[in-house]
Coordinates of C-alpha atoms in Angstrom, one line a residue:
M1 CA 18.4 16.4 22.0
K2 CA 16.1 19.5 22.2
R3 CA 12.6 18.6 23.2
T4 CA 9.7 20.4 21.5
W5 CA 5.9 20.1 21.3
W6 CA 5.9 19.3 17.6
K7 CA 8.4 16.4 18.0
E8 CA 6.0 14.8 20.5
A9 CA 2.9 15.5 18.4
V10 CA 0.8 13.0 16.3
V11 CA -0.6 14.7 13.2
Y12 CA -3.9 13.9 11.5
Q13 CA -4.3 14.9 7.9
V14 CA -7.7 16.2 6.8
Y15 CA -8.4 16.1 3.1
W16 CA -11.5 18.2 3.7
R17 CA -13.4 17.7 0.4
S18 CA -13.5 14.0 1.2
F19 CA -14.0 14.2 5.0
F20 CA -17.6 15.2 5.8
D21 CA -20.2 17.2 3.8
S22 CA -22.4 19.4 6.0
N23 CA -24.6 20.9 3.3
G24 CA -25.4 18.1 0.8
D25 CA -23.5 19.6 -2.2
G26 CA -21.3 16.5 -2.5
Y27 CA -18.1 18.1 -1.2
G28 CA -16.7 17.9 2.3
D29 CA -16.3 21.3 3.9
L30 CA -14.9 23.2 6.9
E31 CA -18.3 23.1 8.7
G32 CA -18.2 19.3 8.2
L33 CA -14.8 19.2 9.8
I34 CA -16.0 21.3 12.8
Q35 CA -18.8 18.7 13.3
K36 CA -16.2 15.9 13.4
L37 CA -13.6 17.5 15.6
D38 CA -14.5 15.5 18.6
Y39 CA -13.9 12.3 16.6
I40 CA -10.4 13.4 15.8
R41 CA -9.7 14.6 19.4
D42 CA -10.9 11.4 20.9
L43 CA -8.4 9.5 18.8
G44 CA -5.7 11.4 20.7
V45 CA -4.4 13.6 17.9
D46 CA -2.4 16.8 18.7
V47 CA -2.3 18.5 15.3
I48 CA -4.6 18.7 12.3
W49 CA -3.0 19.2 8.9
L50 CA -5.6 20.8 6.6
N51 CA -5.3 20.5 2.9
P52 CA -5.6 23.7 0.8
C53 CA -8.9 25.5 1.2
Y54 CA -8.0 28.9 -0.4
E55 CA -9.9 30.4 -3.3
S56 CA -9.2 28.2 -6.3
P57 CA -10.6 27.1 -9.7
D58 CA -10.0 23.6 -8.4
K59 CA -8.1 22.2 -11.3
D60 CA -5.8 20.3 -8.9
N61 CA -8.0 20.0 -5.9
G62 CA -7.1 23.3 -4.3
Y63 CA -3.3 23.2 -5.1
D64 CA -4.0 25.9 -7.8
I65 CA -4.6 29.0 -5.6
S66 CA -6.2 32.1 -7.2
D67 CA -6.5 34.1 -3.9
Y68 CA -4.5 33.4 -0.8
Y69 CA -6.7 35.6 1.3
R70 CA -10.1 33.9 0.6
I71 CA -11.6 30.5 1.4
M72 CA -13.0 28.6 -1.6
D73 CA -16.8 28.4 -1.8
K74 CA -16.8 24.6 -1.7
A75 CA -15.0 24.7 1.7
G76 CA -17.0 27.6 3.2
D77 CA -15.9 31.1 4.1
M78 CA -13.5 33.0 6.3
A79 CA -15.9 33.2 9.2
T80 CA -16.2 29.4 9.1
F81 CA -12.5 29.0 9.0
D82 CA -12.1 31.3 12.0
R83 CA -14.6 29.3 13.9
L84 CA -12.8 26.1 12.9
L85 CA -9.5 27.4 14.3
H86 CA -11.3 28.5 17.5
E87 CA -12.9 25.0 17.9
V88 CA -9.6 23.2 17.2
H89 CA -7.8 25.2 19.9
K90 CA -10.7 24.9 22.3
R91 CA -10.2 21.1 22.2
G92 CA -6.5 21.4 22.9
M93 CA -5.4 20.6 19.4
K94 CA -3.4 22.7 16.8
L95 CA -4.0 23.4 13.1
I96 CA -1.4 23.7 10.4
M97 CA -2.4 24.7 6.9
D98 CA -1.2 23.4 3.6
L99 CA 0.4 26.2 1.6
V100 CA 1.5 26.3 -2.0
V101 CA 4.1 29.0 -2.8
N102 CA 5.9 27.4 -5.8
H103 CA 3.1 28.2 -8.1
T104 CA -0.4 29.8 -8.3
S105 CA -3.4 29.2 -10.4
D106 CA -3.4 30.8 -13.9
Q107 CA -6.5 32.6 -12.7
H108 CA -4.6 34.4 -9.9
P109 CA -4.7 38.2 -10.5
W110 CA -0.9 38.2 -10.5
F111 CA -0.7 35.8 -13.4
I112 CA -3.5 37.5 -15.3
E113 CA -1.4 40.7 -15.1
S114 CA 1.8 38.9 -15.9
R115 CA 0.5 37.4 -19.1
S116 CA -1.3 40.6 -20.3
S117 CA 1.9 42.1 -21.8
K118 CA 5.6 41.7 -21.9
D119 CA 6.1 45.1 -20.2
N120 CA 3.5 44.6 -17.4
P121 CA 5.1 45.2 -14.0
K122 CA 4.2 41.7 -12.9
R123 CA 5.7 40.0 -16.0
D124 CA 8.7 38.9 -14.1
W125 CA 6.6 37.5 -11.2
Y126 CA 6.5 34.3 -13.4
I127 CA 8.9 32.6 -15.7
W128 CA 8.7 33.4 -19.3
R129 CA 11.0 32.3 -22.2
D130 CA 11.0 32.7 -26.0
K131 CA 11.8 29.0 -26.5
P132 CA 11.1 26.0 -24.3
N133 CA 13.6 23.4 -23.2
N134 CA 12.9 19.7 -23.1
W135 CA 11.8 19.4 -19.5
R136 CA 8.6 17.5 -18.5
S137 CA 6.3 18.6 -15.7
Y138 CA 4.9 16.4 -13.1
F139 CA 1.5 16.3 -14.8
T140 CA 2.1 17.0 -18.5
P141 CA 4.7 16.1 -21.3
S142 CA 6.1 19.6 -21.3
A143 CA 6.9 22.1 -18.5
W144 CA 6.2 24.9 -20.9
E145 CA 3.0 26.4 -22.3
Y146 CA 2.8 28.7 -25.2
D147 CA 0.8 31.9 -24.6
E148 CA -0.5 33.4 -27.9
Q149 CA -1.1 36.9 -26.5
T150 CA 2.5 37.6 -25.9
G151 CA 4.2 35.0 -28.0
Q152 CA 6.2 33.4 -25.2
Y153 CA 6.2 30.3 -23.1
Y154 CA 5.5 30.2 -19.4
F155 CA 6.9 27.6 -17.0
H156 CA 4.8 25.2 -14.9
S157 CA 6.2 22.3 -12.8
F158 CA 2.7 20.8 -12.5
A159 CA -0.5 21.4 -14.6
V160 CA -0.7 23.9 -17.4
E161 CA -3.1 25.8 -15.1
Q162 CA -0.4 26.1 -12.4
P163 CA 2.3 28.5 -13.5
D164 CA 5.4 28.7 -11.3
L165 CA 6.3 31.9 -9.5
N166 CA 9.6 33.4 -10.1
W167 CA 11.3 33.3 -6.7
E168 CA 14.3 35.3 -7.9
N169 CA 12.0 38.3 -7.9
E170 CA 12.2 40.0 -4.5
E171 CA 8.7 41.5 -4.9
V172 CA 7.3 38.0 -5.2
R173 CA 9.0 36.8 -2.1
E174 CA 7.9 39.8 0.0
E175 CA 4.3 39.3 -1.1
I176 CA 4.4 35.6 -0.1
Y177 CA 5.9 36.5 3.3
K178 CA 3.2 39.1 3.8
M179 CA 0.5 36.5 3.1
M180 CA 2.1 33.9 5.5
R181 CA 2.1 36.5 8.3
F182 CA -1.6 37.1 7.6
W183 CA -2.4 33.4 8.4
L184 CA 0.0 33.1 11.3
D185 CA -1.4 36.3 12.9
K186 CA -4.8 34.6 12.8
G187 CA -3.3 32.1 15.1
I188 CA -2.7 29.0 12.9
D189 CA 0.0 26.7 14.2
G190 CA 2.2 26.3 11.2
F191 CA 2.4 25.2 7.6
R192 CA 2.9 22.1 5.5
L193 CA 4.8 23.6 2.6
D194 CA 3.9 22.0 -0.7
A195 CA 6.6 21.3 -3.3
I196 CA 9.0 23.5 -1.4
A197 CA 12.1 22.0 -2.9
L198 CA 11.1 23.4 -6.3
L199 CA 11.4 27.1 -5.5
A200 CA 14.8 27.6 -7.1
K201 CA 15.3 26.8 -10.8
P202 CA 18.6 25.8 -12.6
E203 CA 20.3 28.8 -14.1
G204 CA 19.6 29.0 -17.8
F205 CA 17.2 26.1 -18.0
P206 CA 19.5 23.8 -19.9
D207 CA 18.1 20.7 -21.7
A208 CA 18.1 17.6 -19.6
E209 CA 20.0 14.5 -20.8
N210 CA 17.0 12.4 -19.8
P211 CA 13.9 14.6 -19.6
Y212 CA 11.9 11.8 -18.0
D213 CA 14.0 11.9 -14.9
I214 CA 12.5 15.1 -13.5
R215 CA 14.9 15.5 -10.6
Y216 CA 16.1 18.6 -12.3
L217 CA 13.0 20.3 -11.0
T218 CA 14.1 20.0 -7.3
N219 CA 16.8 20.9 -4.8
N220 CA 18.5 23.4 -7.0
P221 CA 21.1 26.0 -5.8
G222 CA 19.4 28.9 -4.1
V223 CA 16.5 27.0 -2.5
H224 CA 18.1 27.1 0.9
D225 CA 18.7 30.8 0.6
Y226 CA 15.0 31.3 0.0
L227 CA 14.0 29.2 3.0
Q228 CA 16.5 30.8 5.3
E229 CA 15.1 34.2 4.3
M230 CA 11.6 32.9 4.9
N231 CA 12.6 31.8 8.3
E232 CA 14.3 35.0 9.2
K233 CA 11.4 37.2 7.9
V234 CA 8.5 35.1 9.0
L235 CA 8.8 31.7 10.6
K236 CA 11.1 32.3 13.5
H237 CA 8.8 34.9 14.9
Y238 CA 6.0 32.4 15.7
D239 CA 5.8 29.3 17.9
I240 CA 4.8 27.1 15.0
F241 CA 5.5 23.8 13.3
T242 CA 6.7 23.6 9.7
V243 CA 7.0 20.5 7.5
G244 CA 8.3 20.7 3.9
E245 CA 7.4 18.4 1.0
V246 CA 10.8 17.6 -0.4
A247 CA 11.0 15.1 -3.3
F248 CA 14.2 13.4 -4.6
V249 CA 16.2 14.1 -1.6
S250 CA 18.9 12.1 0.2
P251 CA 19.4 12.3 4.0
E252 CA 22.5 14.5 3.4
E253 CA 20.5 17.0 1.4
G254 CA 17.5 16.6 3.7
L255 CA 19.5 17.7 6.6
K256 CA 20.0 21.1 4.9
Y257 CA 16.3 21.6 5.1
V258 CA 15.7 20.5 8.7
G259 CA 19.1 20.8 10.5
E260 CA 18.5 22.5 13.9
D261 CA 21.4 24.8 13.1
R262 CA 20.2 25.7 9.7
N263 CA 17.1 28.0 10.5
E264 CA 14.9 26.6 7.7
L265 CA 12.2 24.1 8.4
H266 CA 11.4 21.9 11.4
T267 CA 10.9 18.6 9.5
L268 CA 10.3 17.2 6.1
F269 CA 8.5 14.6 4.0
H270 CA 10.9 12.7 1.8
F271 CA 9.5 10.2 -0.7
E272 CA 12.0 7.4 -0.9
V273 CA 9.2 5.1 0.2
C274 CA 6.0 6.5 -1.2
D275 CA 7.3 7.7 -4.5
E276 CA 10.2 5.3 -5.1
M277 CA 8.9 2.0 -3.6
P278 CA 5.7 1.1 -5.6
T279 CA 5.1 -2.1 -3.6
W280 CA 6.5 -3.5 -0.3
D281 CA 10.2 -4.1 -0.4
P282 CA 11.3 -5.0 3.2
I283 CA 15.1 -4.9 2.7
R284 CA 14.9 -1.6 0.9
F285 CA 12.6 -0.1 3.5
K286 CA 14.9 -1.0 6.3
Q287 CA 17.9 0.5 4.4
I288 CA 15.9 3.7 3.9
Q289 CA 15.0 3.9 7.6
K290 CA 18.5 3.3 8.7
R291 CA 20.1 5.9 6.4
W292 CA 17.6 8.6 7.4
Y293 CA 18.0 7.8 11.1
E294 CA 21.8 8.0 10.8
G295 CA 21.6 11.1 8.7
L296 CA 19.2 13.1 10.9
W297 CA 19.4 11.8 14.4
G298 CA 20.5 14.4 16.9
K299 CA 20.7 17.0 14.1
G300 CA 17.3 17.3 12.5
W301 CA 13.8 15.7 12.6
N302 CA 12.1 13.2 10.3
S303 CA 8.5 12.3 9.5
Q304 CA 6.9 8.9 9.3
F305 CA 4.0 8.2 6.9
L306 CA 3.0 5.6 4.4
N307 CA 0.1 7.3 2.7
N308 CA -1.5 10.7 2.2
H309 CA -3.8 12.4 -0.3
D310 CA -1.2 11.8 -3.1
H311 CA -0.4 8.1 -2.3
T312 CA -2.5 4.9 -2.2
R313 CA -3.8 3.9 1.1
Q314 CA -1.2 2.0 3.0
V315 CA -3.1 -1.2 3.8
T316 CA -3.7 -1.7 0.1
R317 CA -0.3 -0.8 -1.2
Y318 CA 2.0 -2.1 1.6
G319 CA -0.3 -4.5 3.5
N320 CA -3.0 -7.0 2.7
D321 CA -6.3 -5.4 2.4
K322 CA -8.2 -8.6 1.9
Q323 CA -7.3 -11.6 4.0
F324 CA -5.5 -9.7 6.7
R325 CA -6.8 -6.2 6.4
V326 CA -7.2 -5.5 10.1
E327 CA -4.0 -7.2 11.2
S328 CA -1.9 -5.5 8.5
A329 CA -3.5 -2.1 9.1
K330 CA -2.5 -2.4 12.8
L331 CA 1.0 -3.6 11.9
L332 CA 1.6 -0.6 9.6
A333 CA 0.3 1.7 12.3
T334 CA 2.8 0.1 14.7
L335 CA 5.6 0.7 12.2
V336 CA 4.8 4.4 11.6
H337 CA 4.3 5.2 15.3
T338 CA 7.4 3.4 16.6
L339 CA 10.0 4.5 14.1
P340 CA 12.0 7.7 14.7
G341 CA 10.1 10.8 13.7
T342 CA 6.7 12.5 13.8
P343 CA 3.9 10.1 12.9
Y344 CA 1.2 11.1 10.4
I345 CA -2.3 9.6 10.2
Y346 CA -4.2 10.2 6.9
Q347 CA -8.0 10.3 7.4
G348 CA -9.6 6.9 7.2
E349 CA -6.3 5.1 7.8
E350 CA -7.3 4.7 11.5
I351 CA -10.3 2.5 10.4
G352 CA -8.3 0.6 7.8
M353 CA -9.8 2.2 4.7
T354 CA -8.5 0.7 1.4
G355 CA -7.7 1.7 -2.1
V356 CA -10.3 1.4 -4.9
K357 CA -10.4 0.2 -8.5
F358 CA -13.0 2.0 -10.6
D359 CA -14.0 0.4 -13.9
S360 CA -13.7 3.5 -16.1
I361 CA -11.3 6.4 -16.3
D362 CA -14.4 8.6 -16.2
D363 CA -14.9 7.7 -12.6
Y364 CA -11.5 9.1 -11.7
N365 CA -10.7 12.7 -10.8
D366 CA -6.9 12.7 -10.4
I367 CA -5.5 15.1 -13.0
A368 CA -2.1 13.4 -13.0
M369 CA -3.7 10.1 -13.7
K370 CA -6.1 11.4 -16.4
N371 CA -3.3 13.2 -18.2
K372 CA -1.1 10.2 -18.2
Y373 CA -4.0 8.0 -19.4
A374 CA -4.7 10.3 -22.3
E375 CA -1.0 10.5 -23.2
E376 CA -0.6 6.7 -23.2
V377 CA -3.8 6.0 -25.1
A378 CA -2.8 8.6 -27.7
K379 CA 0.3 6.4 -28.3
G380 CA -1.9 3.5 -29.3
R381 CA -1.9 1.5 -26.1
D382 CA -4.9 -0.5 -25.1
P383 CA -7.1 1.7 -22.9
K384 CA -8.0 -1.2 -20.5
E385 CA -4.3 -2.0 -20.0
V386 CA -3.4 1.6 -19.4
L387 CA -6.2 2.0 -16.8
E388 CA -5.0 -1.2 -15.0
S389 CA -1.4 0.0 -15.0
L390 CA -2.4 3.3 -13.4
Q391 CA -4.9 2.2 -10.8
L392 CA -2.6 1.1 -8.0
L393 CA -0.8 4.5 -7.7
S394 CA -3.8 6.7 -8.6
R395 CA -4.2 9.5 -6.1
D396 CA -7.9 8.8 -6.0
N397 CA -7.2 5.7 -4.0
S398 CA -6.8 7.9 -1.0
R399 CA -9.3 10.6 -2.0
T400 CA -12.5 8.6 -1.9
P401 CA -14.9 9.9 0.7
M402 CA -14.5 9.1 4.4
Q403 CA -16.6 6.1 5.4
W404 CA -18.6 7.2 8.4
D405 CA -21.4 4.5 8.5
D406 CA -23.2 2.0 6.3
S407 CA -25.9 4.3 5.1
E408 CA -26.0 5.7 1.5
H409 CA -22.7 7.2 0.4
A410 CA -21.2 6.0 3.7
G411 CA -22.8 8.9 5.6
F412 CA -20.4 11.3 3.9
T413 CA -23.1 13.4 2.1
T414 CA -26.8 13.5 1.6
G415 CA -26.1 14.6 -2.0
T416 CA -24.0 13.1 -4.8
P417 CA -20.4 12.7 -3.7
W418 CA -17.8 14.5 -5.9
L419 CA -15.9 11.2 -6.1
K420 CA -17.5 7.8 -5.8
V421 CA -17.4 6.1 -2.4
N422 CA -15.4 2.9 -2.1
P423 CA -18.0 0.1 -2.4
N424 CA -16.7 -1.6 0.7
Y425 CA -18.1 1.1 3.0
K426 CA -20.8 -1.3 4.3
E427 CA -18.1 -3.3 6.1
I428 CA -15.5 -0.6 6.7
N429 CA -16.8 2.5 8.4
V430 CA -16.4 4.6 11.6
K431 CA -19.6 3.4 13.1
Q432 CA -18.5 -0.2 12.9
A433 CA -15.0 0.6 14.2
L434 CA -16.3 2.4 17.3
A435 CA -18.6 -0.5 18.1
D436 CA -15.7 -3.1 18.0
P437 CA -13.2 -2.9 20.9
N438 CA -10.6 -4.8 18.7
S439 CA -11.0 -2.5 15.7
V440 CA -8.1 -0.7 14.0
Y441 CA -9.4 2.6 15.5
Y442 CA -8.9 1.5 19.1
Y443 CA -5.5 0.1 18.2
Y444 CA -4.5 3.6 17.0
K445 CA -5.8 5.1 20.2
K446 CA -3.6 2.7 22.2
L447 CA -0.5 3.5 20.1
I448 CA -1.1 7.3 20.4
Q449 CA -1.6 6.9 24.2
L450 CA 1.6 4.9 24.5
R451 CA 3.5 7.6 22.7
K452 CA 2.2 10.4 24.9
Q453 CA 3.1 8.5 28.0
N454 CA 6.5 7.2 27.0
S455 CA 9.2 9.5 25.7
V456 CA 11.2 6.5 24.5
M457 CA 8.8 6.4 21.5
V458 CA 9.8 9.9 20.6
Y459 CA 13.3 10.5 21.7
G460 CA 14.7 7.0 22.0
T461 CA 17.6 5.9 19.8
F462 CA 16.9 3.3 17.1
R463 CA 18.7 0.1 16.3
D464 CA 17.7 -2.5 13.7
F465 CA 18.2 -6.2 14.6
S466 CA 16.8 -7.7 11.4
E467 CA 18.5 -5.9 8.5
N468 CA 18.5 -8.9 6.1
D469 CA 15.4 -10.6 7.1
P470 CA 12.8 -10.4 4.3
Y471 CA 9.8 -10.8 6.6
I472 CA 10.6 -9.8 10.2
Y473 CA 11.4 -6.3 11.2
A474 CA 12.8 -6.1 14.7
Y475 CA 14.3 -3.0 16.3
T476 CA 14.8 -1.3 19.6
R477 CA 14.1 2.2 20.9
E478 CA 16.2 3.2 23.9
L479 CA 16.2 6.3 26.2
D480 CA 18.2 6.5 29.4
D481 CA 17.5 3.1 31.1
I482 CA 14.3 2.4 29.2
R483 CA 14.5 0.0 26.2
W484 CA 11.7 -1.2 24.0
L485 CA 11.6 -3.9 21.4
I486 CA 9.3 -3.8 18.4
V487 CA 8.8 -7.0 16.3
L488 CA 6.8 -7.1 13.1
N489 CA 6.0 -10.1 10.9
H490 CA 5.2 -8.2 7.7
C491 CA 3.9 -11.0 5.5
D492 CA 1.0 -13.4 5.0
N493 CA 2.6 -16.4 6.6
D494 CA 3.7 -17.5 10.1
N495 CA 7.4 -16.9 10.8
V496 CA 9.9 -17.6 13.6
Y497 CA 12.2 -14.9 14.9
E498 CA 15.2 -16.0 17.0
L499 CA 16.1 -13.2 19.4
P500 CA 19.8 -12.3 19.5
E501 CA 21.4 -13.1 22.8
E502 CA 21.5 -9.4 23.7
L503 CA 17.7 -9.3 23.6
A504 CA 16.9 -12.8 24.6
S505 CA 18.6 -12.4 28.0
A506 CA 16.3 -9.5 28.9
H507 CA 13.0 -9.9 30.6
R508 CA 10.2 -9.0 28.2
R509 CA 6.8 -7.4 29.1
L510 CA 4.3 -7.1 26.3
L511 CA 3.0 -3.5 26.0
L512 CA 0.8 -3.8 22.9
G513 CA 0.1 -6.4 20.2
N514 CA -2.3 -6.6 17.3
Y515 CA -3.3 -10.2 18.2
T516 CA -5.2 -10.6 21.5
D517 CA -3.8 -13.9 22.6
V518 CA 0.0 -13.5 22.7
K519 CA 1.7 -16.1 24.8
E520 CA 5.0 -15.6 26.6
E521 CA 7.8 -17.3 24.8
G522 CA 11.5 -17.9 25.3
A523 CA 14.1 -16.7 22.8
T524 CA 12.1 -18.0 19.9
L525 CA 9.1 -15.8 18.8
H526 CA 6.4 -17.5 16.8
M527 CA 4.9 -14.7 14.8
R528 CA 1.5 -15.0 13.0
P529 CA 0.7 -13.3 9.7
H530 CA 1.1 -9.5 10.0
E531 CA 1.6 -9.7 13.7
A532 CA 3.0 -6.7 15.6
R533 CA 4.3 -6.7 19.2
I534 CA 5.8 -3.9 21.3
Y535 CA 7.8 -5.1 24.4
A536 CA 9.4 -3.3 27.3
L537 CA 12.8 -5.0 28.1
Q538 CA 14.3 -5.1 31.5

């Protein structure tokens, strides 16, 4: 297997508007990130993934870009970005930028021209039709919006304010490639490509048999032609790392995006877990991991994550954020960092930050949640019930401000935060974590250090020894003559795991555990609630 720096990397995602506010306006910013770079470096991280900070009306928190060549005022300016990039590199880390090329803001000059008249030269830069089909968008009941000025509908896979670009138009593609070169020539180290599987649209836009199943938006014929062209004209000319956001994809289809012989992307985010597994389902999770391992191993590269800016914090959604918050946060970290693929840390995850339940829809900012709330209430549903049904998967669960200390607003800002801080910041914060040698933070440091020092965590083969066990997840990673065993008790109760003879006969040496008093045992492992252990086998 080909060895590369990005396969060996650990990535830390910075949702900058919620990270650290340097000027008291209530929004995190790039200067705030610069001030906290040592914190990220000390964790042991290699790569920072920065959420969009381009010029934007901010209808969808920066994913509606109105100028690809400017930094939005809330984030800072280009001089600050250049300094950020310099400071990241000075600390031996790399920076990848989140990039949206499926759509722009409706305030982008391209779209303003496109909608001005039917014969405008940029009319065909977006998708216009006389009649809409029955498709839904991710955020609204229809993927089409009527434009009175020209009497046609434009297409939007997401919010009304986010019209899709027409990737069939060569001029559009060349303009996008030019923009990508601009950022790469600055010295950034790659891209996280948002909604990249949506670039190609089905020919003719036929009505869907079930419009609520929005898979028709993704993985359509032509998308791989676009990505291979992007690679040929831009990506292959730089020593960078690319990861694509690819929804509704199987391992077989996923390999087309990341196959090392395909010349498209390096790795991908699939969402069989985060989008399609609302709560913890151990058997399903194991099946997903096995299928993706068998589908990609030796041919392409996977990513491991359980939360990000779009998904509820992992300890709330897939762990126990009350009785066993610290233990389950460490167990989930062990899971992500020892399964095959590149591990991602979402800011605050490393201190065990949790999701949140606000009392009113007015306290939420998530455009997808607010639109869905309005749609359901308009149907006559009880507002309280609708709010409760949407809270667990609201994107604001992961977007509440970073909890730095126990001072007002968790030390995130001296002003009024753009989104309310989680009320538990007094107990859960960076200051507390750094003062406790047994904190979640220091467990992450140990995991990352183990990965840096042991190639078996990166390049080792994977084998599941617990496929049908509803509580225990036990698997090995093996490289040359090195074999590791990972055992996780993913539940609130004690459990016993009987080692198979193949593993029981080996001498075990504990490398890392999330309980401090692990006793050596025979073939029977007595696992406590949310206990995680990593063994070296000899």
